[in-house]
PDB file of C-alpha atoms in Angstrom:
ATOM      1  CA  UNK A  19    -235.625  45.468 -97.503  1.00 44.00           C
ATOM      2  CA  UNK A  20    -234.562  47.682 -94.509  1.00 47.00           C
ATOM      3  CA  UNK A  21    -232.652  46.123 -91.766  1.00 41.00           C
ATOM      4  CA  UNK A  22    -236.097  47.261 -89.391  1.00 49.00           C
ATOM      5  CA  UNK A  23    -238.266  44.882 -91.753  1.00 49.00           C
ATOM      6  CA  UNK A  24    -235.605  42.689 -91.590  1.00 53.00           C
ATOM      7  CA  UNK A  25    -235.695  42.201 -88.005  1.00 60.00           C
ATOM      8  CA  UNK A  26    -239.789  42.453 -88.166  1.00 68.00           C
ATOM      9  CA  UNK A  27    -239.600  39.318 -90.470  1.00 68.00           C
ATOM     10  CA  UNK A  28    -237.114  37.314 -88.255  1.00 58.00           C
ATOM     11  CA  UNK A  29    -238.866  37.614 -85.445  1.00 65.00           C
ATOM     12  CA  UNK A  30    -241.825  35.807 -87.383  1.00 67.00           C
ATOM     13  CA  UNK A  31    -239.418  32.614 -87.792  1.00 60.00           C
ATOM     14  CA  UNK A  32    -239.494  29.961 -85.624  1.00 69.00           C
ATOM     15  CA  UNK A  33    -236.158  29.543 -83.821  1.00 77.00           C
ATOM     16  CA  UNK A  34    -236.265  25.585 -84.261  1.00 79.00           C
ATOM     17  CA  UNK A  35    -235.795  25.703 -88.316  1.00 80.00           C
ATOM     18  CA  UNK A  36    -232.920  28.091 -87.808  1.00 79.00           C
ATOM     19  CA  UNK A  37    -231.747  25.639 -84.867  1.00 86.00           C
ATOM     20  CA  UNK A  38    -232.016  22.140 -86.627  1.00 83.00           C
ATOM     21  CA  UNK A  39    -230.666  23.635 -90.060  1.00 86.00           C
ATOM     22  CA  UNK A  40    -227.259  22.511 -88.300  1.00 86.00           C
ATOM     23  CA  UNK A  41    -228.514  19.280 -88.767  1.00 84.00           C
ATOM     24  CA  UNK A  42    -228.037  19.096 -92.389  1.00 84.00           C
ATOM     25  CA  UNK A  43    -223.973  19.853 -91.893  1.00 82.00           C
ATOM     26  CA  UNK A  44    -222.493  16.719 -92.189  1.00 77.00           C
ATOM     27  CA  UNK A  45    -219.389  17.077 -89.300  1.00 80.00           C
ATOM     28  CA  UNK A  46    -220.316  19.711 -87.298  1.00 90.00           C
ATOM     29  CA  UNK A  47    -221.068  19.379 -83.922  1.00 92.00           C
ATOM     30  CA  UNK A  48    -223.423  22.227 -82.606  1.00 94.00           C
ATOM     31  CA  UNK A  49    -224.500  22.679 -79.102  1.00 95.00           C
ATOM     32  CA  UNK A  50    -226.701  25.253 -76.847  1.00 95.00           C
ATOM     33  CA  UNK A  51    -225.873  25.326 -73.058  1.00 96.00           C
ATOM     34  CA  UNK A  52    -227.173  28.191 -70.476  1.00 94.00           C
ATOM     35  CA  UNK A  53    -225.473  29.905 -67.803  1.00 93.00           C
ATOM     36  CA  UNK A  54    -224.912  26.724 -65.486  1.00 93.00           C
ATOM     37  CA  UNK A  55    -222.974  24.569 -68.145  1.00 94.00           C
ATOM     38  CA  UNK A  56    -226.065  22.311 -68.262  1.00 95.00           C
ATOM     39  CA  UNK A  57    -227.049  21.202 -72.407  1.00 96.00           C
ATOM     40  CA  UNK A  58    -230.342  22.393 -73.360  1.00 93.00           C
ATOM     41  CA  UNK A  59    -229.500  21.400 -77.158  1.00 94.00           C
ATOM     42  CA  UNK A  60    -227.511  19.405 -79.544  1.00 94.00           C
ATOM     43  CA  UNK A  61    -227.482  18.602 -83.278  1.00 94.00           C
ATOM     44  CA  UNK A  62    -227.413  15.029 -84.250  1.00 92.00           C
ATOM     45  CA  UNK A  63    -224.183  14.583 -84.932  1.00 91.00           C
ATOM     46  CA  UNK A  64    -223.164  16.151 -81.561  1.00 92.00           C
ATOM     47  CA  UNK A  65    -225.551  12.996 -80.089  1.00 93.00           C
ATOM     48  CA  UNK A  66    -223.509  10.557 -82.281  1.00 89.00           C
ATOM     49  CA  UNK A  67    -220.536  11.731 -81.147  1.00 86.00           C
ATOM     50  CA  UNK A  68    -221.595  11.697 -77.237  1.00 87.00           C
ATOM     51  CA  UNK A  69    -222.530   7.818 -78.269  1.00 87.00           C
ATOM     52  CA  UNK A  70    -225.986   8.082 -77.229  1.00 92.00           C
ATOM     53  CA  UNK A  71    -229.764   7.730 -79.025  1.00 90.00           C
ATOM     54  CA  UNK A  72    -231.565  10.505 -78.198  1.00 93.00           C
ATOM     55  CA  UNK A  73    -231.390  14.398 -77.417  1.00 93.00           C
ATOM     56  CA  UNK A  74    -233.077  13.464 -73.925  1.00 94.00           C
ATOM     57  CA  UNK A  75    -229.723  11.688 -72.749  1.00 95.00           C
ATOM     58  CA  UNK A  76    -227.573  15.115 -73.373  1.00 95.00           C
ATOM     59  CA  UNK A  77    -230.172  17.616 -72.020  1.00 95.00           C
ATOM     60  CA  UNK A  78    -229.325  18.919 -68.751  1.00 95.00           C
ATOM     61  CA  UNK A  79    -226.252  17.496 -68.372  1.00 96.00           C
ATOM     62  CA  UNK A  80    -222.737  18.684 -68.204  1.00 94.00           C
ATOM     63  CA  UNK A  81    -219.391  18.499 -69.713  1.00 91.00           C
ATOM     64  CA  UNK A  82    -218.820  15.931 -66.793  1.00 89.00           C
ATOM     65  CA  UNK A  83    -220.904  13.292 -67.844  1.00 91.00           C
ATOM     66  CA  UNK A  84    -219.495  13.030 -71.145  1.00 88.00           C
ATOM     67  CA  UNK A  85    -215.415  14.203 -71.576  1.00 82.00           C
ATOM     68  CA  UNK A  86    -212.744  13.475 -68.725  1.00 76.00           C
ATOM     69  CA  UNK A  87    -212.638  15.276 -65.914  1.00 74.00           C
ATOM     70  CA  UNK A  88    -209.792  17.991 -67.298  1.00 70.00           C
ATOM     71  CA  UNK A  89    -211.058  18.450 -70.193  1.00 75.00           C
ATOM     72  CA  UNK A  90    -214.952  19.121 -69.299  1.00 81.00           C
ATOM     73  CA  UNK A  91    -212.887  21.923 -66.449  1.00 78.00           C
ATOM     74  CA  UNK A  92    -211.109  23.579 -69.586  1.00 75.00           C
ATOM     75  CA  UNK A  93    -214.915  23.405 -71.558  1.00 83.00           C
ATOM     76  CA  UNK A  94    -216.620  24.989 -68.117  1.00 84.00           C
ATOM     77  CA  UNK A  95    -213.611  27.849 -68.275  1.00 81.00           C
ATOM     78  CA  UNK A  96    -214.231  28.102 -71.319  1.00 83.00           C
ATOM     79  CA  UNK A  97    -218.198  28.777 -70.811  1.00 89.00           C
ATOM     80  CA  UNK A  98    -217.359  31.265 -68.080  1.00 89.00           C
ATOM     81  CA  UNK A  99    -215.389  33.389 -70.775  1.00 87.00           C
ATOM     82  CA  UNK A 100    -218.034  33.179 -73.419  1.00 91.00           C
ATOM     83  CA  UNK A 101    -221.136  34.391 -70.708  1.00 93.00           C
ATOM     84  CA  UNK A 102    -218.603  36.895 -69.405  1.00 92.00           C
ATOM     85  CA  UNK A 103    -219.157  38.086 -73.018  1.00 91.00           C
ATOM     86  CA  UNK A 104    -215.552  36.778 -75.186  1.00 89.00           C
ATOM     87  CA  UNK A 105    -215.864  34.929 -78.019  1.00 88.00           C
ATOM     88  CA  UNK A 106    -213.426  31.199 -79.131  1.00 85.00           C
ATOM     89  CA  UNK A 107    -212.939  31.269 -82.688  1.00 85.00           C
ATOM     90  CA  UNK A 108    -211.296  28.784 -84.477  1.00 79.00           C
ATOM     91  CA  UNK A 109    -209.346  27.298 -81.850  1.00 77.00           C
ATOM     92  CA  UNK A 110    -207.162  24.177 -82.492  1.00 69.00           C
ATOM     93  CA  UNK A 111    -207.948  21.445 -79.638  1.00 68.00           C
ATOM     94  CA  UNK A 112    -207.880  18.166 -78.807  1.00 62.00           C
ATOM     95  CA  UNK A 113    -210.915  15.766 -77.863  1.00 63.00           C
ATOM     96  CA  UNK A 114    -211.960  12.569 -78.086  1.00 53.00           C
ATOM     97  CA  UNK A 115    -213.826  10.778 -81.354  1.00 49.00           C
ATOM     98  CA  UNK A 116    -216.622   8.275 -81.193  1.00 47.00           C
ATOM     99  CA  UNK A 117    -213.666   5.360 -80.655  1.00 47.00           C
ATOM    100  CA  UNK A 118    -211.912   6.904 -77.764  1.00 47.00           C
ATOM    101  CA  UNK A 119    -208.964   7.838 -80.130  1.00 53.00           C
ATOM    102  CA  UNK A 120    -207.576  11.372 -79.521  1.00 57.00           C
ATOM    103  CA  UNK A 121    -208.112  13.396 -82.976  1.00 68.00           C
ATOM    104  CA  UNK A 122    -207.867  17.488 -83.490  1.00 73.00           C
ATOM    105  CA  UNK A 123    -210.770  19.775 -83.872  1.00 79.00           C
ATOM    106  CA  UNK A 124    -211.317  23.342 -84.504  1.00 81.00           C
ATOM    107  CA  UNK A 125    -213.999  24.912 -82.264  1.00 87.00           C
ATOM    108  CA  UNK A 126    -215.788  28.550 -82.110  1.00 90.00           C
ATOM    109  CA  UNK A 127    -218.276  29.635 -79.137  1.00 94.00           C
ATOM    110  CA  UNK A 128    -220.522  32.796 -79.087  1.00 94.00           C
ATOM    111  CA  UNK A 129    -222.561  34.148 -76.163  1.00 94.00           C
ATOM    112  CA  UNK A 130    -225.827  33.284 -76.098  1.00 93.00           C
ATOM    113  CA  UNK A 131    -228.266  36.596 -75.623  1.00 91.00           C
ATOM    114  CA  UNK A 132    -231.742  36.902 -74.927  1.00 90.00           C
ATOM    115  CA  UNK A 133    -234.500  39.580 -76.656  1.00 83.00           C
ATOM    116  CA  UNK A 134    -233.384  41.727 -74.103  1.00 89.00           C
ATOM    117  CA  UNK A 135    -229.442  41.615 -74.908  1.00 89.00           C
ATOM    118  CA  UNK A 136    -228.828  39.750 -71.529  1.00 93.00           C
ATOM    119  CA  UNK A 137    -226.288  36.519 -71.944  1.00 94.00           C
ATOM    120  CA  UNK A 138    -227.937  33.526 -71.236  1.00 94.00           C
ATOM    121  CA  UNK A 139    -226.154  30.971 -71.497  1.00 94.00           C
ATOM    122  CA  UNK A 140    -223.488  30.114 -74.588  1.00 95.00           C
ATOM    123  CA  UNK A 141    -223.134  28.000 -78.173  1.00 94.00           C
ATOM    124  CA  UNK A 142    -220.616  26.648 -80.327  1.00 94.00           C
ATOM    125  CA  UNK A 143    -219.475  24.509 -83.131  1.00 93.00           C
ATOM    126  CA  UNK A 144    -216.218  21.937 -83.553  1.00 90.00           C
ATOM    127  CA  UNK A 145    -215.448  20.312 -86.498  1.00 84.00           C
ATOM    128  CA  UNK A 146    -213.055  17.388 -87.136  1.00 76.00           C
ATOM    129  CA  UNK A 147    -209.808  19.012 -88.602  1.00 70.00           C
ATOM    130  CA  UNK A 148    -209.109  16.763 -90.873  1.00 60.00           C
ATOM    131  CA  UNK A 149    -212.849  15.800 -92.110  1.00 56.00           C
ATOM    132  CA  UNK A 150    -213.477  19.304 -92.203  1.00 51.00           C
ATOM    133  CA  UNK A 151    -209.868  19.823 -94.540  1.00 49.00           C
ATOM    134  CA  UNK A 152    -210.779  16.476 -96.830  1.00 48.00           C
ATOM    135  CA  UNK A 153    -214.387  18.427 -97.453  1.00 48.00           C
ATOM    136  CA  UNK A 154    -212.799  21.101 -99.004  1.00 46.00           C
ATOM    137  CA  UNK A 155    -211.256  20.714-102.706  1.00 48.00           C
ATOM    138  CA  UNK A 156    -207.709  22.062-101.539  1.00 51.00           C
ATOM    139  CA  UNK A 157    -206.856  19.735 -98.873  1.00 56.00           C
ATOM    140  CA  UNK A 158    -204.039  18.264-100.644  1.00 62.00           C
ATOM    141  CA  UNK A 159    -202.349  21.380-100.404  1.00 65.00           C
ATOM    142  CA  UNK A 160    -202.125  21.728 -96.583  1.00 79.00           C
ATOM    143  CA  UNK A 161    -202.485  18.040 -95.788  1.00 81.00           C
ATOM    144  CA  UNK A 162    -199.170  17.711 -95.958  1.00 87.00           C
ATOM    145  CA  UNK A 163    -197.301  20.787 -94.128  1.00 91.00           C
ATOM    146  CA  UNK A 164    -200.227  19.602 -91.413  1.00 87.00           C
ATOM    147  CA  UNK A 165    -199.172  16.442 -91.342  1.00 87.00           C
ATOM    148  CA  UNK A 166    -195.326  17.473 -91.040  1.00 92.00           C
ATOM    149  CA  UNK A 167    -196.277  19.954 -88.000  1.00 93.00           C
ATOM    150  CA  UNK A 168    -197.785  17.198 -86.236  1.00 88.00           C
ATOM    151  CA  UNK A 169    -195.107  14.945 -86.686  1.00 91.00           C
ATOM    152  CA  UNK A 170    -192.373  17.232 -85.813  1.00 94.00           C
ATOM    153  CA  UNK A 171    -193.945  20.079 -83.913  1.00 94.00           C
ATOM    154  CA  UNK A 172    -191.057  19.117 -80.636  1.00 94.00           C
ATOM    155  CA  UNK A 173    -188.450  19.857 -83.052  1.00 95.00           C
ATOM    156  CA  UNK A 174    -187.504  23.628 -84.264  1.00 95.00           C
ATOM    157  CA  UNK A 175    -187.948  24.147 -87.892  1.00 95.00           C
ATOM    158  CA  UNK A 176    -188.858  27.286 -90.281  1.00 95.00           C
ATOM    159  CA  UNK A 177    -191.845  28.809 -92.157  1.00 95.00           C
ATOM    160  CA  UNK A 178    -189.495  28.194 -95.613  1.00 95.00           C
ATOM    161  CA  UNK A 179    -188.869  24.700 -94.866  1.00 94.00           C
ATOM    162  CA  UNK A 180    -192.478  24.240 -93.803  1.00 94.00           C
ATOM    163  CA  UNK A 181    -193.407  25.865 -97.376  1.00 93.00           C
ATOM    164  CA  UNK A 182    -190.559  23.596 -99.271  1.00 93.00           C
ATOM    165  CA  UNK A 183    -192.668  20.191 -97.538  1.00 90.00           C
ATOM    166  CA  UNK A 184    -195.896  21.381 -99.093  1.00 88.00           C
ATOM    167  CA  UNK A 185    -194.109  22.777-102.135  1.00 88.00           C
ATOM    168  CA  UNK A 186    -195.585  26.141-102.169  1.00 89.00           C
ATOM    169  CA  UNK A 187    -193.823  29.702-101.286  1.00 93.00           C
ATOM    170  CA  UNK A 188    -194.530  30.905 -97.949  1.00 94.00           C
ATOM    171  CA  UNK A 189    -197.331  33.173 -99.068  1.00 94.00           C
ATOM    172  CA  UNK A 190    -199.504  30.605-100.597  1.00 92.00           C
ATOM    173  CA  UNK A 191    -199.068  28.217 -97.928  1.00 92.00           C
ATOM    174  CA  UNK A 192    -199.844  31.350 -95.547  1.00 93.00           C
ATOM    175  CA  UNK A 193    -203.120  31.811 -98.292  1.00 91.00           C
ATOM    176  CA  UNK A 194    -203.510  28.126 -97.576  1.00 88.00           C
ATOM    177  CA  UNK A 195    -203.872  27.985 -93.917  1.00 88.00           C
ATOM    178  CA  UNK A 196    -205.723  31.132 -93.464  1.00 85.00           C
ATOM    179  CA  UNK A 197    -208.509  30.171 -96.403  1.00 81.00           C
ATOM    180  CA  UNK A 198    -208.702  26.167 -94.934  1.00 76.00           C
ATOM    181  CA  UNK A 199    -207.619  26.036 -91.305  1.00 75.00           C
ATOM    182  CA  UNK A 200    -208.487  30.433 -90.556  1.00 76.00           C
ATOM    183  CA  UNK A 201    -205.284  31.065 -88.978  1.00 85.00           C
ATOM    184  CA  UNK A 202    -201.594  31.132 -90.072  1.00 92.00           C
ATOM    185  CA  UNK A 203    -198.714  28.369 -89.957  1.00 94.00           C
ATOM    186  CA  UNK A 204    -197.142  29.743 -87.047  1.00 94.00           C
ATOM    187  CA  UNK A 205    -200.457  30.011 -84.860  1.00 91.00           C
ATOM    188  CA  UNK A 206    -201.102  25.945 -85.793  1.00 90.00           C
ATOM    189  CA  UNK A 207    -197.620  25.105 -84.738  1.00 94.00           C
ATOM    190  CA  UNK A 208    -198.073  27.463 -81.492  1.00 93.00           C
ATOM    191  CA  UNK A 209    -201.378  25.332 -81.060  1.00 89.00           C
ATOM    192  CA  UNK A 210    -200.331  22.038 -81.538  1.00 90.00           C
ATOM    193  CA  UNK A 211    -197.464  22.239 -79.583  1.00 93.00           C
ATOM    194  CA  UNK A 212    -199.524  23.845 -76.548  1.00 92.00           C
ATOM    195  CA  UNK A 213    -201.944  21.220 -77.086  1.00 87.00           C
ATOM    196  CA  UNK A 214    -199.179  18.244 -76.811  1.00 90.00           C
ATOM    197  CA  UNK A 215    -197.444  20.495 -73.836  1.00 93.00           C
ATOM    198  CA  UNK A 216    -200.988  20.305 -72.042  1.00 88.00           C
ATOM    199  CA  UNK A 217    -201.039  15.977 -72.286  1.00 86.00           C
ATOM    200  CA  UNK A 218    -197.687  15.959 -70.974  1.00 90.00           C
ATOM    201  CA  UNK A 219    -198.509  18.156 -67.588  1.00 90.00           C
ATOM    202  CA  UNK A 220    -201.289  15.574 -67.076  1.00 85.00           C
ATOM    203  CA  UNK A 221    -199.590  12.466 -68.262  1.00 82.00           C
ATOM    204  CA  UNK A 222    -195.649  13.053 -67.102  1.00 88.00           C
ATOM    205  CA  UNK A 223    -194.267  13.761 -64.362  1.00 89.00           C
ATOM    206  CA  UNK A 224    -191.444  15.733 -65.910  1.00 92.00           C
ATOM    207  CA  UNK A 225    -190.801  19.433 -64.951  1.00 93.00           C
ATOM    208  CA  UNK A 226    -192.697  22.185 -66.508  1.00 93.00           C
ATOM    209  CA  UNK A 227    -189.604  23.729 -68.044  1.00 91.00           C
ATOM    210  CA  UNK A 228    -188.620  20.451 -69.789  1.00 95.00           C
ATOM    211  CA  UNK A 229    -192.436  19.894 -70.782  1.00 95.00           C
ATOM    212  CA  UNK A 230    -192.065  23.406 -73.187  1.00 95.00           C
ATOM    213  CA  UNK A 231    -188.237  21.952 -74.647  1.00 96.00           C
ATOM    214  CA  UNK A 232    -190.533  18.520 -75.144  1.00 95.00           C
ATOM    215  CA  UNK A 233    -193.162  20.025 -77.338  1.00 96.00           C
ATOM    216  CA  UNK A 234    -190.643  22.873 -79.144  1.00 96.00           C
ATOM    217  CA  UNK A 235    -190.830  25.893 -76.889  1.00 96.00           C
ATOM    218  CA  UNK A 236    -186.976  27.073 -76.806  1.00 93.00           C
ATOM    219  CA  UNK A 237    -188.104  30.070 -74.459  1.00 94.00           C
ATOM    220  CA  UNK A 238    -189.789  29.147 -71.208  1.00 94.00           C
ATOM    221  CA  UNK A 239    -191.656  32.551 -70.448  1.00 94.00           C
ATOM    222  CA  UNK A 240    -192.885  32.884 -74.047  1.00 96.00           C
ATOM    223  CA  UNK A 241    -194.038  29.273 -73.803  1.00 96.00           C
ATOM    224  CA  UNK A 242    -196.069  30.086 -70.353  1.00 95.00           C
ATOM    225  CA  UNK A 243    -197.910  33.344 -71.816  1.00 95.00           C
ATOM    226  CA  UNK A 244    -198.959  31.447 -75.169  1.00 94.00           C
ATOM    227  CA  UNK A 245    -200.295  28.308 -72.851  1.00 93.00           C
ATOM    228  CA  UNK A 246    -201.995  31.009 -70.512  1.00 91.00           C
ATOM    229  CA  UNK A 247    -203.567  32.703 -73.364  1.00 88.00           C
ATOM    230  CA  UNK A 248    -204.704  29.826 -75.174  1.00 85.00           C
ATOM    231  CA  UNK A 249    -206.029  28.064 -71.797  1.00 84.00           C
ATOM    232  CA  UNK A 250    -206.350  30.488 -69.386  1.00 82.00           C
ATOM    233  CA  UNK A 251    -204.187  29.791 -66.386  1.00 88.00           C
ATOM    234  CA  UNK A 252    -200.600  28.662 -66.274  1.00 94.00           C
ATOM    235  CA  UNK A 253    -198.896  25.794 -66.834  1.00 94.00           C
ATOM    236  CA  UNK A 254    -198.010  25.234 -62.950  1.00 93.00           C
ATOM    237  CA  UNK A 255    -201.706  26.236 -62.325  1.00 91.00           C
ATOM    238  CA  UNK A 256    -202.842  23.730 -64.893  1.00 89.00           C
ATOM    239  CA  UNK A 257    -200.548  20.998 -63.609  1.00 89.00           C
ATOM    240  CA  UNK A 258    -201.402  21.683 -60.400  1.00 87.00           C
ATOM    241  CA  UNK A 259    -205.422  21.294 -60.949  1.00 81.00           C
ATOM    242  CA  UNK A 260    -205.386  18.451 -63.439  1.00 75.00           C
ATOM    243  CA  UNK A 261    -201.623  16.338 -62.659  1.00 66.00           C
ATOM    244  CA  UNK A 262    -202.644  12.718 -62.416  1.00 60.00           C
ATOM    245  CA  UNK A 263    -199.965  11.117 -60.163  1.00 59.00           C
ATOM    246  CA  UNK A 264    -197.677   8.676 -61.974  1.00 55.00           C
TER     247      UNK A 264
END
């Protein structure tokens, strides 16, 4: 079949099988927003996770109603990015689960496009790191070079001793991470440590220089690019927008 019938036949389907097939993946939350931030559709298990009964209670609202207030900004600056036409894939974060605990997730967004190729609004996906690693049949193998890097992500250690915890050679833990987690052992650490360095500019009042030595950063300007690039602004700028006083 040519990729012109193709499209001829997809444009026969109705969008809402393609749309509610994401209901059938246990641990994936799936959401559609438009250009204002505002929901206009989530999978179940996005619903369960938001605590509420029905799709009605998440449509047209925000971020805001849902997450705290810092981390529905970060979601809206994220949104901006994805209708200015980027793309989030695979990105380590934190967020909260259905008991209020803090627990990791890995989350991709897309633009959202109309017929016409004009971005509409945005979607995405997050998963539960560690539901999403137990699903697969080689968690055992990174579960526990994960579970060191969380542990001891402040402190400085190498990809050889990472290796030694799991016991595997660098390159097949390398293999490991990219095939289970899609990035490598040093991006995870990067992201976990810029994830626990973002908690303490909201929750300390300590100074941003000692926040990066906190979380494992040795060099201060290398730790203020990778928090820029992963969250868009600095970490005085973040401090500055999101500090809650102590």
């Amino acid at each position: 079949m040519s990729i012109k019938k193709d499209n001829k036949f997809l444009h026969q389907v109705a969008i809402e099988q393609v749309i509610n097939m994401f209901d059938l993946l246990p641990g994936v939350l799936f959401w559609i927003k438009d250009e204002n931030h505002h929901f206009i559709h989530a999978n179940q298990a996005f619903i369960e996770h938001q605590e509420v009964k029905r799709l009605s209670q998440i449509v047209g609202k925000s971020d805001f109603d849902f997450s705290p207030a810092h981390v529905a900004k970060q979601f809206m600056r994220d949104d901006d990015k994805i209708i200015s036409g980027q793309s989030v894939t695979d990105r380590l974060e934190v967020n909260m689960t259905q008991t209020g605990d803090t627990a990791w997730y890995v989350t991709s967004k897309r633009p959202l496009l109309s017929k016409t190729g004009d971005i509409i609004g945005s979607y995405g996906i997050t998963r539960h790191l560690q539901k999403q690693a137990m699903a697969l049949s080689g968690f055992e193998a990174i579960k526990a070079p994960v579970d060191y890097i969380r542990a001891h992500y402040h402190n400085q250690f190498s990809i050889e001793q990472l290796a030694n915890v799991a016991h595997l050679s660098i390159s097949a833990l390398e293999r490991r991470f990219k095939k289970y987690l899609s990035k490598t052992p040093k991006q995870f650490i990067n992201e976990v440590r810029l994830e626990n360095a973002r908690r303490l500019l909201i929750e300390s009042n300590i100074n941003i220089s000692q926040v990066g030595d906190k979380v494992g950063f040795t060099d201060h300007s290398y730790f203020s690019k990778q928090f820029r690039l992963l969250f868009g602004e600095l970490p005085s700028e973040f401090r500055k927008n999101h500090h809650k006083p102590i």
